[in-house]
XYZ file of C-alpha atoms in Angstrom:
752
model
C 50.269 -20.644 -15.468
C 47.466 -18.086 -15.163
C 48.237 -14.813 -13.426
C 44.715 -13.829 -12.562
C 41.586 -15.545 -11.344
C 39.642 -16.480 -14.460
C 36.597 -17.834 -12.655
C 33.400 -15.830 -12.492
C 30.370 -16.392 -10.272
C 28.100 -19.040 -11.719
C 24.376 -18.235 -11.841
C 22.175 -20.141 -9.417
C 20.221 -23.137 -10.593
C 16.505 -22.841 -11.147
C 15.813 -25.125 -8.195
C 17.967 -23.135 -5.791
C 16.586 -19.760 -4.599
C 19.038 -16.897 -4.642
C 18.042 -15.863 -1.151
C 15.619 -16.793 1.598
C 14.479 -20.184 2.815
C 12.494 -22.646 0.757
C 9.809 -23.958 3.163
C 9.569 -27.378 1.494
C 13.324 -27.910 1.483
C 13.535 -26.626 5.034
C 10.976 -29.167 6.268
C 12.672 -31.984 4.376
C 16.035 -31.149 5.935
C 14.893 -30.304 9.462
C 11.778 -32.437 9.919
C 13.132 -33.771 13.201
C 12.674 -30.359 14.841
C 9.061 -30.169 13.613
C 8.379 -33.670 14.915
C 9.827 -32.796 18.320
C 7.713 -29.622 18.409
C 4.526 -31.548 17.570
C 5.267 -34.110 20.275
C 5.810 -31.354 22.816
C 2.611 -29.676 21.599
C 0.604 -32.880 21.999
C 1.843 -33.283 25.547
C 1.080 -29.627 26.235
C -2.461 -30.031 24.867
C -3.054 -33.035 27.104
C -1.796 -31.054 30.101
C -4.093 -28.162 29.238
C -7.072 -30.514 29.044
C -6.278 -32.303 32.280
C -5.547 -29.163 34.317
C -8.338 -26.888 33.048
C -11.320 -26.365 35.351
C -14.673 -27.545 33.875
C -17.041 -24.871 32.592
C -20.836 -25.178 32.296
C -23.113 -23.030 30.174
C -26.801 -22.123 30.452
C -28.685 -20.461 27.577
C -31.938 -18.534 27.099
C -33.658 -16.473 24.393
C -35.436 -13.137 24.938
C -37.723 -11.373 22.429
C -37.483 -7.548 22.610
C -40.450 -5.635 21.093
C -40.947 -1.881 20.893
C -44.533 -1.036 21.806
C -46.672 0.856 19.333
C -44.440 0.095 16.332
C -46.109 -1.013 13.140
C -44.489 -4.075 11.624
C -43.824 -3.394 7.946
C -43.501 -5.786 5.059
C -40.159 -6.481 3.498
C -39.341 -4.039 0.699
C -42.089 -1.476 1.320
C -39.515 1.313 1.502
C -40.009 2.289 5.157
C -37.130 1.986 7.614
C -37.876 1.062 11.231
C -35.529 2.040 14.062
C -33.104 -0.738 15.044
C -33.881 -0.793 18.764
C -32.428 -4.234 19.535
C -28.779 -3.189 19.133
C -28.999 -0.875 22.151
C -30.538 -3.631 24.280
C -27.357 -5.728 24.029
C -25.387 -2.948 25.697
C -28.093 -2.446 28.311
C -28.148 -6.100 29.386
C -24.348 -6.196 29.834
C -24.214 -2.883 31.724
C -22.961 -2.711 35.294
C -26.334 -1.510 36.553
C -28.111 -4.625 35.289
C -25.358 -6.898 36.652
C -25.550 -5.328 40.113
C -29.349 -5.649 40.145
C -29.061 -9.280 39.013
C -26.516 -9.959 41.781
C -28.934 -8.597 44.388
C -31.794 -10.737 43.010
C -29.607 -13.875 42.921
C -28.479 -13.380 46.520
C -32.082 -12.755 47.601
C -33.211 -16.001 45.918
C -30.472 -18.017 47.616
C -26.840 -17.142 48.120
C -25.364 -20.651 48.055
C -22.149 -20.683 46.091
C -22.056 -16.886 45.686
C -19.575 -14.372 47.135
C -20.736 -12.186 49.992
C -20.337 -8.963 48.013
C -22.811 -7.947 45.264
C -20.010 -6.379 43.215
C -18.073 -9.649 43.237
C -21.192 -11.440 41.992
C -21.620 -8.739 39.309
C -18.012 -9.337 38.200
C -18.726 -13.071 37.942
C -21.734 -12.341 35.739
C -19.752 -9.923 33.542
C -17.007 -12.518 33.019
C -19.306 -15.343 31.968
C -22.228 -13.485 30.299
C -22.517 -13.303 26.504
C -25.349 -11.546 24.639
C -25.626 -12.120 20.882
C -28.336 -10.913 18.543
C -30.039 -13.739 16.680
C -28.991 -13.558 13.021
C -32.392 -14.678 11.709
C -34.174 -11.611 13.174
C -31.567 -8.943 12.421
C -33.058 -7.665 9.158
C -32.954 -3.888 8.594
C -36.769 -3.577 8.228
C -37.817 -5.791 11.116
C -39.207 -4.088 14.211
C -38.506 -6.943 16.627
C -35.468 -8.973 17.565
C -34.327 -12.015 19.504
C -31.378 -11.949 21.913
C -29.417 -15.125 22.744
C -28.070 -15.018 26.311
C -25.425 -17.449 27.559
C -23.728 -17.623 30.962
C -20.702 -19.759 31.871
C -19.774 -20.811 35.412
C -18.041 -23.788 37.052
C -21.366 -24.841 38.727
C -24.203 -25.965 36.369
C -26.988 -24.881 38.768
C -25.298 -21.548 39.443
C -25.367 -20.814 35.699
C -29.129 -21.189 35.647
C -29.737 -19.068 38.782
C -27.539 -16.193 37.631
C -28.996 -16.135 34.109
C -32.568 -16.041 35.491
C -31.559 -13.128 37.732
C -30.049 -11.257 34.771
C -33.241 -11.597 32.707
C -35.452 -10.483 35.626
C -33.238 -7.461 36.346
C -33.240 -6.523 32.671
C -37.042 -6.660 32.416
C -37.479 -4.467 35.508
C -34.872 -1.956 34.372
C -36.322 -1.860 30.857
C -39.726 -0.777 32.211
C -38.349 1.889 34.548
C -35.936 3.309 31.994
C -38.485 3.857 29.246
C -41.232 5.026 31.626
C -38.955 7.810 32.851
C -37.756 8.493 29.324
C -41.357 8.960 28.150
C -42.119 11.417 30.959
C -38.964 13.418 30.242
C -39.806 13.496 26.554
C -43.363 14.739 27.196
C -41.983 17.597 29.318
C -39.549 18.463 26.549
C -42.338 18.387 23.953
C -44.420 20.785 26.095
C -41.556 23.271 26.199
C -41.009 22.963 22.459
C -44.715 23.459 21.739
C -44.810 26.609 23.823
C -41.748 28.009 22.081
C -43.033 27.217 18.564
C -46.456 28.733 19.295
C -44.749 31.886 20.500
C -42.769 32.025 17.269
C -45.920 31.594 15.202
C -47.689 34.408 17.094
C -44.751 36.777 16.672
C -44.576 36.027 12.940
C -48.283 36.820 12.480
C -47.959 40.117 14.357
C -44.967 41.164 12.282
C -46.825 40.335 9.063
C -49.792 42.527 10.048
C -47.424 45.390 10.899
C -45.687 45.131 7.513
C -48.981 45.067 5.583
C -50.248 48.122 7.499
C -47.106 50.064 6.594
C -47.539 48.957 2.976
C -51.077 50.356 2.779
C -49.750 53.663 4.144
C -47.300 53.867 1.240
C -49.653 52.981 -1.642
C -53.145 51.729 -2.198
C -52.243 50.132 -5.481
C -51.243 46.583 -5.914
C -47.455 46.305 -5.873
C -47.556 44.192 -9.017
C -49.360 47.037 -10.861
C -46.702 49.489 -9.755
C -43.995 47.145 -10.985
C -45.738 46.841 -14.374
C -46.068 50.596 -14.716
C -42.412 51.142 -13.801
C -41.367 48.731 -16.532
C -43.552 50.531 -19.118
C -42.235 53.971 -18.089
C -38.649 52.756 -18.419
C -39.389 51.564 -21.969
C -40.992 54.916 -22.918
C -38.102 56.870 -21.437
C -35.602 54.806 -23.475
C -37.620 55.484 -26.673
C -37.779 59.263 -25.990
C -34.031 59.397 -25.317
C -33.453 57.715 -28.667
C -35.727 60.223 -30.474
C -34.072 63.195 -28.760
C -30.645 61.863 -29.770
C -31.798 61.644 -33.424
C -33.331 65.148 -33.320
C -30.144 66.613 -31.821
C -28.152 65.011 -34.605
C -30.412 66.585 -37.261
C -30.128 70.018 -35.650
C -26.340 69.676 -35.535
C -26.264 68.687 -39.231
C -28.346 71.752 -40.272
C -26.068 73.973 -38.205
C -23.079 72.843 -40.297
C -24.917 73.459 -43.614
C -23.977 76.597 -45.659
C -26.468 79.221 -46.962
C -26.229 78.141 -50.601
C -29.513 76.666 -51.924
C -27.740 73.586 -53.302
C -26.103 72.899 -49.918
C -29.419 73.259 -48.122
C -31.119 71.023 -50.657
C -28.382 68.379 -50.208
C -28.707 68.569 -46.415
C -32.455 68.104 -46.662
C -31.969 65.003 -48.848
C -29.498 63.578 -46.281
C -31.936 64.164 -43.427
C -34.823 62.514 -45.227
C -32.634 59.585 -46.299
C -30.776 59.074 -43.004
C -33.542 59.786 -40.453
C -36.575 59.198 -42.694
C -37.966 62.596 -41.635
C -41.440 63.512 -42.910
C -41.676 66.361 -45.470
C -43.564 69.404 -44.231
C -45.705 70.763 -47.135
C -44.808 74.381 -47.967
C -45.599 76.841 -50.722
C -42.056 76.479 -52.059
C -42.122 72.696 -52.160
C -44.687 72.580 -54.942
C -47.073 70.554 -52.861
C -50.691 70.273 -53.705
C -51.713 72.176 -50.556
C -50.132 75.493 -49.598
C -50.887 78.316 -47.263
C -54.173 78.318 -45.354
C -55.379 75.197 -47.236
C -52.477 73.153 -45.920
C -53.084 74.493 -42.398
C -56.748 73.485 -42.533
C -55.760 70.008 -43.806
C -53.375 69.504 -40.879
C -55.962 70.687 -38.348
C -58.441 68.249 -39.869
C -55.896 65.398 -39.582
C -55.334 66.240 -35.894
C -59.067 66.092 -35.145
C -59.254 62.691 -36.836
C -56.406 61.385 -34.709
C -57.775 62.661 -31.411
C -61.499 62.117 -31.956
C -61.920 59.336 -34.482
C -58.786 57.334 -33.599
C -58.978 58.193 -29.891
C -55.299 59.133 -29.552
C -54.293 61.347 -26.669
C -52.599 64.694 -26.999
C -49.266 63.170 -25.962
C -49.300 60.477 -28.608
C -46.326 60.689 -30.993
C -48.488 60.974 -34.106
C -50.550 63.770 -32.579
C -47.360 65.564 -31.481
C -45.928 65.291 -35.013
C -49.046 66.897 -36.550
C -48.919 69.653 -33.911
C -45.330 70.387 -34.861
C -46.194 70.681 -38.551
C -49.121 72.997 -37.748
C -46.821 75.210 -35.665
C -44.251 75.380 -38.465
C -46.893 76.216 -41.051
C -48.386 78.925 -38.859
C -44.952 80.443 -38.341
C -44.361 80.404 -42.094
C -47.710 82.049 -42.842
C -47.049 84.756 -40.222
C -43.619 85.662 -41.689
C -43.635 88.453 -44.339
C -42.541 87.144 -47.685
C -39.094 88.109 -48.974
C -38.816 90.076 -52.185
C -38.619 87.822 -55.177
C -38.108 84.542 -53.145
C -40.070 81.783 -51.503
C -41.474 82.127 -48.057
C -39.306 79.245 -46.597
C -37.352 76.451 -48.260
C -37.741 72.751 -47.419
C -34.722 72.562 -45.015
C -35.895 75.611 -43.078
C -39.401 74.226 -42.694
C -38.011 70.863 -41.623
C -35.623 72.230 -39.025
C -38.441 74.310 -37.513
C -40.407 71.092 -37.193
C -37.443 69.262 -35.668
C -36.850 71.971 -33.091
C -40.469 71.951 -32.106
C -40.458 68.183 -31.792
C -37.224 68.327 -29.719
C -38.805 70.698 -27.202
C -41.933 68.553 -26.973
C -39.868 65.369 -26.478
C -37.802 67.060 -23.767
C -40.920 68.010 -21.822
C -42.301 64.475 -22.184
C -39.009 62.929 -20.978
C -38.957 65.165 -17.908
C -42.532 64.155 -17.071
C -41.721 60.446 -17.564
C -38.587 60.596 -15.416
C -40.432 62.344 -12.613
C -43.197 59.726 -12.656
C -40.641 56.903 -12.939
C -38.633 58.157 -9.960
C -41.759 58.367 -7.868
C -42.934 54.880 -8.838
C -39.471 53.371 -8.236
C -39.282 54.817 -4.733
C -42.761 53.507 -4.032
C -41.852 50.066 -5.366
C -38.627 49.979 -3.305
C -40.378 50.727 -0.028
C -43.461 48.666 -0.760
C -41.445 45.707 -2.163
C -39.310 45.385 0.998
C -42.387 45.420 3.217
C -44.110 42.916 0.972
C -41.091 40.535 1.121
C -41.013 40.773 4.918
C -44.753 40.047 5.068
C -44.303 37.005 2.796
C -41.396 35.724 4.953
C -43.518 36.020 8.074
C -46.291 34.064 6.311
C -43.843 31.234 5.432
C -42.515 31.216 9.000
C -46.066 30.901 10.312
C -46.695 27.926 8.003
C -43.540 26.154 9.237
C -44.517 26.815 12.815
C -47.955 25.285 12.179
C -46.357 22.133 10.717
C -43.918 21.817 13.659
C -46.766 22.277 16.136
C -48.727 19.472 14.453
C -45.693 17.129 14.587
C -44.924 17.879 18.237
C -48.556 17.440 19.268
C -48.716 14.071 17.477
C -45.530 12.866 19.208
C -46.823 14.090 22.553
C -50.063 12.141 22.107
C -48.052 8.989 21.225
C -45.813 9.381 24.276
C -48.805 10.049 26.488
C -50.364 6.800 25.304
C -47.315 4.746 26.408
C -47.237 6.092 29.950
C -47.820 3.361 32.453
C -46.917 0.591 29.994
C -43.211 1.200 29.244
C -41.697 1.685 25.790
C -40.383 -1.868 25.293
C -41.396 -5.391 26.231
C -38.956 -8.280 26.860
C -40.509 -11.757 26.758
C -38.626 -15.009 27.364
C -38.835 -17.394 24.429
C -36.766 -20.114 26.088
C -36.034 -20.182 29.812
C -32.608 -20.925 31.276
C -31.896 -24.581 31.952
C -29.250 -26.414 33.940
C -25.800 -25.782 32.557
C -24.149 -28.283 30.228
C -20.395 -28.801 30.048
C -18.687 -26.777 27.305
C -15.037 -26.727 28.396
C -12.443 -28.065 28.357
C -12.737 -29.929 25.014
C -10.095 -32.587 24.381
C -9.888 -31.996 20.625
C -9.637 -28.237 21.078
C -6.930 -28.573 23.735
C -4.936 -30.954 21.555
C -5.262 -28.669 18.538
C -4.107 -25.727 20.639
C -1.114 -27.685 21.928
C -0.243 -28.958 18.452
C -0.440 -25.426 17.099
C 1.955 -24.196 19.758
C 4.212 -27.172 19.105
C 4.176 -26.530 15.360
C 5.215 -22.929 15.946
C 7.960 -24.128 18.276
C 9.171 -26.684 15.740
C 9.155 -24.128 12.918
C 11.119 -21.729 15.084
C 13.688 -24.408 15.874
C 13.947 -25.301 12.187
C 14.543 -21.706 11.175
C 17.037 -21.222 14.017
C 18.974 -24.342 13.073
C 18.888 -23.359 9.404
C 20.176 -19.846 10.018
C 22.951 -21.097 12.315
C 23.998 -23.775 9.835
C 27.122 -22.655 7.975
C 27.282 -25.653 5.632
C 26.456 -25.862 1.953
C 23.036 -27.256 1.131
C 23.416 -28.080 -2.568
C 25.938 -27.990 -5.431
C 24.108 -24.977 -6.791
C 24.751 -23.106 -3.541
C 28.455 -23.977 -3.755
C 28.606 -22.545 -7.275
C 26.612 -19.480 -6.303
C 28.553 -18.590 -3.170
C 32.045 -19.491 -4.328
C 31.697 -18.713 -8.011
C 33.526 -22.009 -8.727
C 32.462 -25.167 -10.491
C 32.069 -28.410 -8.522
C 34.461 -30.680 -10.475
C 34.125 -33.765 -8.317
C 32.289 -35.579 -5.548
C 34.476 -38.085 -3.711
C 32.532 -40.602 -1.593
C 33.567 -41.642 1.849
C 36.420 -44.143 1.551
C 35.631 -47.483 3.142
C 38.597 -49.559 4.305
C 38.490 -53.053 2.838
C 40.958 -55.743 1.776
C 42.969 -54.690 -1.258
C 41.712 -55.985 -4.632
C 45.006 -55.581 -6.458
C 48.596 -56.743 -6.035
C 50.003 -53.328 -5.220
C 52.649 -53.155 -2.521
C 51.286 -53.842 0.913
C 53.020 -50.716 2.161
C 50.366 -48.551 0.459
C 47.978 -46.804 2.798
C 44.434 -48.308 2.599
C 43.168 -44.888 1.509
C 44.932 -45.188 -1.885
C 41.894 -46.825 -3.498
C 43.001 -45.829 -7.001
C 45.810 -48.378 -6.677
C 44.454 -50.895 -4.156
C 40.811 -51.095 -5.322
C 40.683 -49.725 -8.878
C 37.190 -51.139 -9.532
C 35.592 -49.543 -6.499
C 33.176 -46.614 -6.634
C 35.731 -44.466 -4.816
C 38.369 -45.122 -7.491
C 35.779 -44.344 -10.170
C 35.113 -40.999 -8.489
C 38.811 -40.133 -8.710
C 38.846 -41.101 -12.382
C 35.876 -38.753 -12.898
C 37.845 -35.987 -11.209
C 40.772 -36.818 -13.534
C 38.475 -36.365 -16.541
C 37.290 -32.982 -15.235
C 40.943 -32.011 -14.779
C 41.709 -32.895 -18.412
C 38.773 -30.790 -19.588
C 39.893 -27.887 -17.424
C 43.432 -27.982 -18.832
C 42.013 -28.318 -22.383
C 44.430 -31.083 -23.295
C 47.553 -29.053 -22.586
C 50.429 -31.068 -21.142
C 53.080 -30.247 -18.572
C 50.620 -28.826 -16.054
C 51.303 -28.005 -12.405
C 48.152 -28.706 -10.385
C 48.031 -27.635 -6.732
C 45.721 -29.450 -4.291
C 44.789 -27.611 -1.091
C 41.913 -27.281 1.377
C 40.424 -24.518 3.551
C 41.062 -26.245 6.892
C 42.928 -29.276 8.237
C 41.108 -32.599 8.065
C 39.489 -32.076 4.642
C 41.498 -34.954 3.055
C 43.552 -32.959 0.564
C 46.656 -35.253 0.801
C 44.572 -38.378 0.160
C 42.861 -36.701 -2.797
C 46.195 -35.512 -4.247
C 47.682 -39.023 -3.997
C 44.683 -40.795 -5.571
C 44.404 -38.141 -8.276
C 48.111 -38.596 -9.108
C 47.622 -42.382 -9.305
C 44.576 -41.938 -11.604
C 46.461 -39.589 -13.941
C 49.419 -41.979 -14.064
C 47.090 -44.897 -14.812
C 45.813 -43.009 -17.886
C 49.323 -43.203 -19.349
C 50.591 -39.737 -18.494
C 53.936 -39.363 -16.756
C 53.115 -37.857 -13.354
C 54.896 -36.773 -10.214
C 53.369 -36.080 -6.778
C 55.202 -33.284 -4.920
C 54.755 -32.926 -1.147
C 54.826 -29.140 -0.530
C 53.357 -29.559 2.941
C 56.714 -28.873 4.589
C 55.169 -28.599 8.052
C 53.197 -31.854 8.266
C 54.181 -34.018 5.265
C 51.961 -36.997 4.412
C 52.970 -38.271 0.993
C 55.764 -40.555 2.191
C 53.423 -42.163 4.741
C 50.705 -42.830 2.161
C 53.034 -44.618 -0.244
C 55.680 -46.204 2.043
C 54.348 -46.261 5.570
C 57.882 -45.818 6.830
C 59.842 -42.970 8.225
C 60.702 -39.808 6.393
C 63.220 -40.193 3.542
C 66.715 -38.837 3.943
C 66.375 -36.529 0.914
C 63.377 -34.472 -0.231
C 61.975 -31.233 -1.570
C 63.224 -29.082 1.290
C 66.882 -29.995 0.735
C 66.516 -29.658 -3.053
C 65.148 -26.123 -2.703
C 67.899 -25.281 -0.211
C 70.482 -26.436 -2.745
C 71.840 -29.214 -0.518
C 70.874 -32.025 -2.904
C 70.174 -32.243 -6.636
C 66.611 -32.771 -7.844
C 67.334 -36.301 -9.032
C 68.267 -37.374 -5.501
C 64.931 -36.216 -4.119
C 62.696 -38.027 -6.664
C 61.717 -41.576 -5.645
C 59.565 -44.224 -7.318
C 56.054 -44.721 -5.997
C 55.737 -48.348 -6.992
C 52.897 -47.469 -9.411
C 53.652 -47.335 -13.149
C 54.150 -43.767 -14.436
C 54.083 -42.098 -11.010
C 57.073 -40.629 -9.182
C 57.203 -38.945 -5.801
C 59.034 -35.907 -4.499
C 58.517 -36.125 -0.707
C 59.235 -33.383 1.736
C 62.235 -35.026 3.338
C 63.482 -33.522 6.580
C 61.081 -30.794 7.701
C 62.666 -27.326 7.457
C 62.420 -24.561 10.036
C 61.591 -21.978 7.369
C 59.030 -23.545 4.984
C 57.479 -20.271 3.827
C 60.889 -18.814 2.854
C 61.810 -22.002 0.956
C 58.550 -22.073 -1.031
C 58.825 -18.374 -1.854
C 62.421 -18.608 -3.121
C 63.450 -18.507 -6.803
C 64.986 -21.971 -6.376
C 61.491 -23.418 -5.779
C 60.303 -21.792 -9.008
C 63.235 -23.380 -10.866
C 62.377 -26.771 -9.342
C 58.765 -26.473 -10.557
C 59.921 -25.394 -14.016
C 62.237 -28.414 -14.267
C 59.506 -30.781 -13.077
C 57.064 -29.272 -15.624
C 59.585 -30.093 -18.387
C 60.097 -33.682 -17.212
C 56.491 -34.653 -16.445
C 53.130 -34.155 -18.114
C 51.375 -33.520 -14.790
C 52.868 -32.239 -11.543
C 50.457 -32.745 -8.637
C 51.406 -30.513 -5.672
C 50.093 -31.321 -2.174
C 50.096 -28.055 -0.149
C 48.983 -27.196 3.428
C 45.510 -25.882 4.268
C 44.849 -22.257 3.270
C 43.436 -21.199 6.631
C 46.300 -22.720 8.641
C 49.452 -21.199 7.133
C 50.541 -18.911 4.304
C 52.440 -21.634 2.373
C 49.637 -22.549 -0.097
C 49.060 -18.889 -0.956
C 52.775 -18.684 -1.913
C 52.593 -21.787 -4.113
C 49.231 -20.982 -5.795
C 50.418 -18.209 -8.198
C 53.130 -20.579 -9.520
C 50.690 -23.416 -10.332
C 48.701 -23.713 -13.544
C 45.572 -24.575 -11.597
C 44.330 -25.050 -8.042
C 41.877 -27.673 -6.766
C 40.176 -26.833 -3.448
C 38.892 -29.824 -1.517
C 36.664 -29.604 1.556
C 34.144 -31.654 3.511
C 30.509 -30.739 4.102
C 30.853 -29.828 7.755
C 28.792 -27.362 9.741
C 31.425 -24.663 9.232
C 32.433 -25.575 5.672
C 30.865 -22.533 4.015
C 32.714 -19.700 5.837
C 36.046 -21.539 5.515
C 35.507 -22.220 1.798
C 34.492 -18.624 1.122
C 37.580 -17.352 2.950
C 39.806 -19.774 0.987
C 38.268 -18.526 -2.242
C 39.089 -14.941 -1.252
C 42.691 -15.870 -0.420
C 43.226 -17.540 -3.799
C 41.599 -14.660 -5.625
C 43.802 -12.220 -3.715
C 47.028 -13.854 -4.956
C 45.759 -14.163 -8.531
C 45.571 -17.967 -8.588
C 43.683 -19.847 -11.270
C 41.199 -21.970 -9.331
C 39.949 -24.873 -11.429
C 37.122 -25.766 -9.074
C 36.177 -27.409 -5.822
C 35.988 -31.067 -4.847
C 33.500 -32.222 -2.210
C 35.218 -34.917 -0.175
C 33.626 -37.733 1.851
C 30.232 -37.134 0.232
C 27.264 -39.427 0.837
C 28.163 -40.227 4.455
C 24.855 -41.723 5.555
C 25.696 -41.652 9.200
C 26.620 -37.986 9.511
C 25.022 -36.375 6.477
C 24.919 -32.662 6.022
C 23.469 -30.313 3.433
C 22.283 -32.285 0.434
C 23.569 -35.664 1.564
C 27.306 -35.126 1.850
C 28.935 -36.263 5.033
C 32.033 -35.293 6.808
C 32.946 -38.533 8.573
C 36.248 -40.071 7.627
C 37.970 -43.152 8.944
C 41.423 -41.672 8.706
C 41.425 -38.715 11.044
C 43.346 -35.781 9.640
C 42.588 -33.312 12.363
C 45.944 -33.378 14.094
C 47.331 -30.432 12.162
C 48.895 -27.986 14.548
C 51.146 -25.395 13.032
C 53.197 -23.225 15.329
C 56.698 -21.882 15.609
C 57.531 -24.233 18.484
C 56.320 -27.218 16.438
C 58.534 -26.225 13.503
C 61.512 -25.703 15.747
C 61.510 -29.219 17.224
C 62.309 -32.474 15.510
C 59.462 -35.022 15.368
C 59.244 -38.759 15.414
C 60.282 -38.903 11.742
C 63.700 -37.505 12.628
C 63.202 -34.184 10.855
C 65.988 -31.672 11.031
C 66.371 -28.008 10.294
C 67.199 -27.116 6.694
C 68.956 -23.813 6.052
C 67.526 -21.279 3.664
C 68.762 -21.544 0.054
C 71.562 -19.292 -1.112
C 70.570 -16.769 -3.748
């Protein structure tokens, strides 16, 4: 006997969705609701058609053209204003409808309300304006409007639509005539303002140019060029002065020794590439007055022949050498030594050149500062003058555009901006509603929605199982058998006539019902894996599921296979086994007295009349069935029966009615749960599964009883009709306390 529930939830089949509703399966199961909905929808559609008031429609086409617009060819790149879209809104406006109402009443008010606003509301309800799709291209300057008007009177449709078109044409002329006049007045104001701006810009430009001439007479571009050149010269002079200062600093650090001075001179000539000033001590070819005359000659060549100015760098260098040589010639010679060594002559030249460069830099900076100030003042005035010139040009262009638009607007005065011509005139209205096919389709659509809603409602309220896969998925148990509905018929065997007609395994062994029980027997053998001496409990979720009939037929089938079997009636509240096999009253001795210790087990066992099958009926019904089944004596009885028989089939009460089957289940080797496919089968079966799992019972599987009932089918074809009604179970304390028609008596509790 298993102590725990060994069953796990089986995965759903591929053809059974884990959740949700399969539309195809839903329609196949609940097609009656859809059919009823369609019938109701058809009737509703016919009612809609018969009760709807007739509607008539008149149509007309109007061509709207903007005057003075050039029609362009497709693809030429120019975009023309889409003026037709605004006309749709204009035609449907309240102003046009009121004007049309007045015109219609003036032409003849037959069939019209007395109030113009009421007529305008009628027009607004029935009027439709649609732009013709063939003339709605983005580069087309004209368009066609399709106007339709619906009313219950065919002649009234025509009259009202003619009034709408006439009111639209009159309003179109007045609107664009006034718009042109307003636009011309606006253009005049804009022209005056732009001309004033152009005049002010010209006056400001003249003022700026006058101030510029007061600052300088030169061209500003020349001043800018000169400033750039002066900046370059100043940078070059600053570089030369920096080099000269470095040479002077180097000589200042040189000692008086001749070799030090000679070394310093070599460094200066190598580092700064300084020219050598010819002296008497240098061993040059020219010394004294001859060298001075040579330098003066070189200066004249530079200034006269070459045309260099006195401030040119080459001329300044020669002047420095002349000054050094003159200073040397004017110095009295030292005793026994040269007049001046090379370093001394060179530094005199450098100092002279440094002073000259300093004066030149001061002159350049003064001129540069002056020119920069001039350029700053003159440049700002010049930029302002240029801006005023650009502003004047823009003003001239705007004036030309405004004058051209004004001339175009002036040309349209008196003719309106748009023209509306009727292409087709309104005719007498033709009937457009109601349409029989449309009404029927509408009704059928509503009926289909109603039928679908009823199907879904019935499906969601249905608490039955729809397929074996759903049973396995929801209960986590295998479906080990499908027992068809038992049909009562004359017995085909020579079994005792006292057998109940429901015992088909004995009375009609060749029937399909008996074959179903033999299939259940085979599943039972597979579940027990060939082990003998098994205690198998048969129970059901609710009364009326046929668990006693199934237990009896299963016991007969097992006994017919050659296995010694006993059927034990543990339904101590409403026993059935003795009625199925004998049809007489309750036996004098049974399970209740055996458990209580009043009789030995051998006295309670009776023969069933079928080979290999014994019975242990309930006997007199006890007042305390739950205490008897939960006693150790009952466990000893089951153990003794397990030793004597290969299979012990136990018929127990329904799980949802009393607690007795939950007491017996842990002591059995396996439990079979039988139920019928009723509307409430699923919640009861799920609750029974929870009860068995809670007590640790080993549930072999479930058996679907009375399947294939064609008259009262549910789910996937299983029915819940049954000829033998088993719905009279009523368990209560008062029922247990009284004796019944079988002569039951109270049995005391067993002694421990």
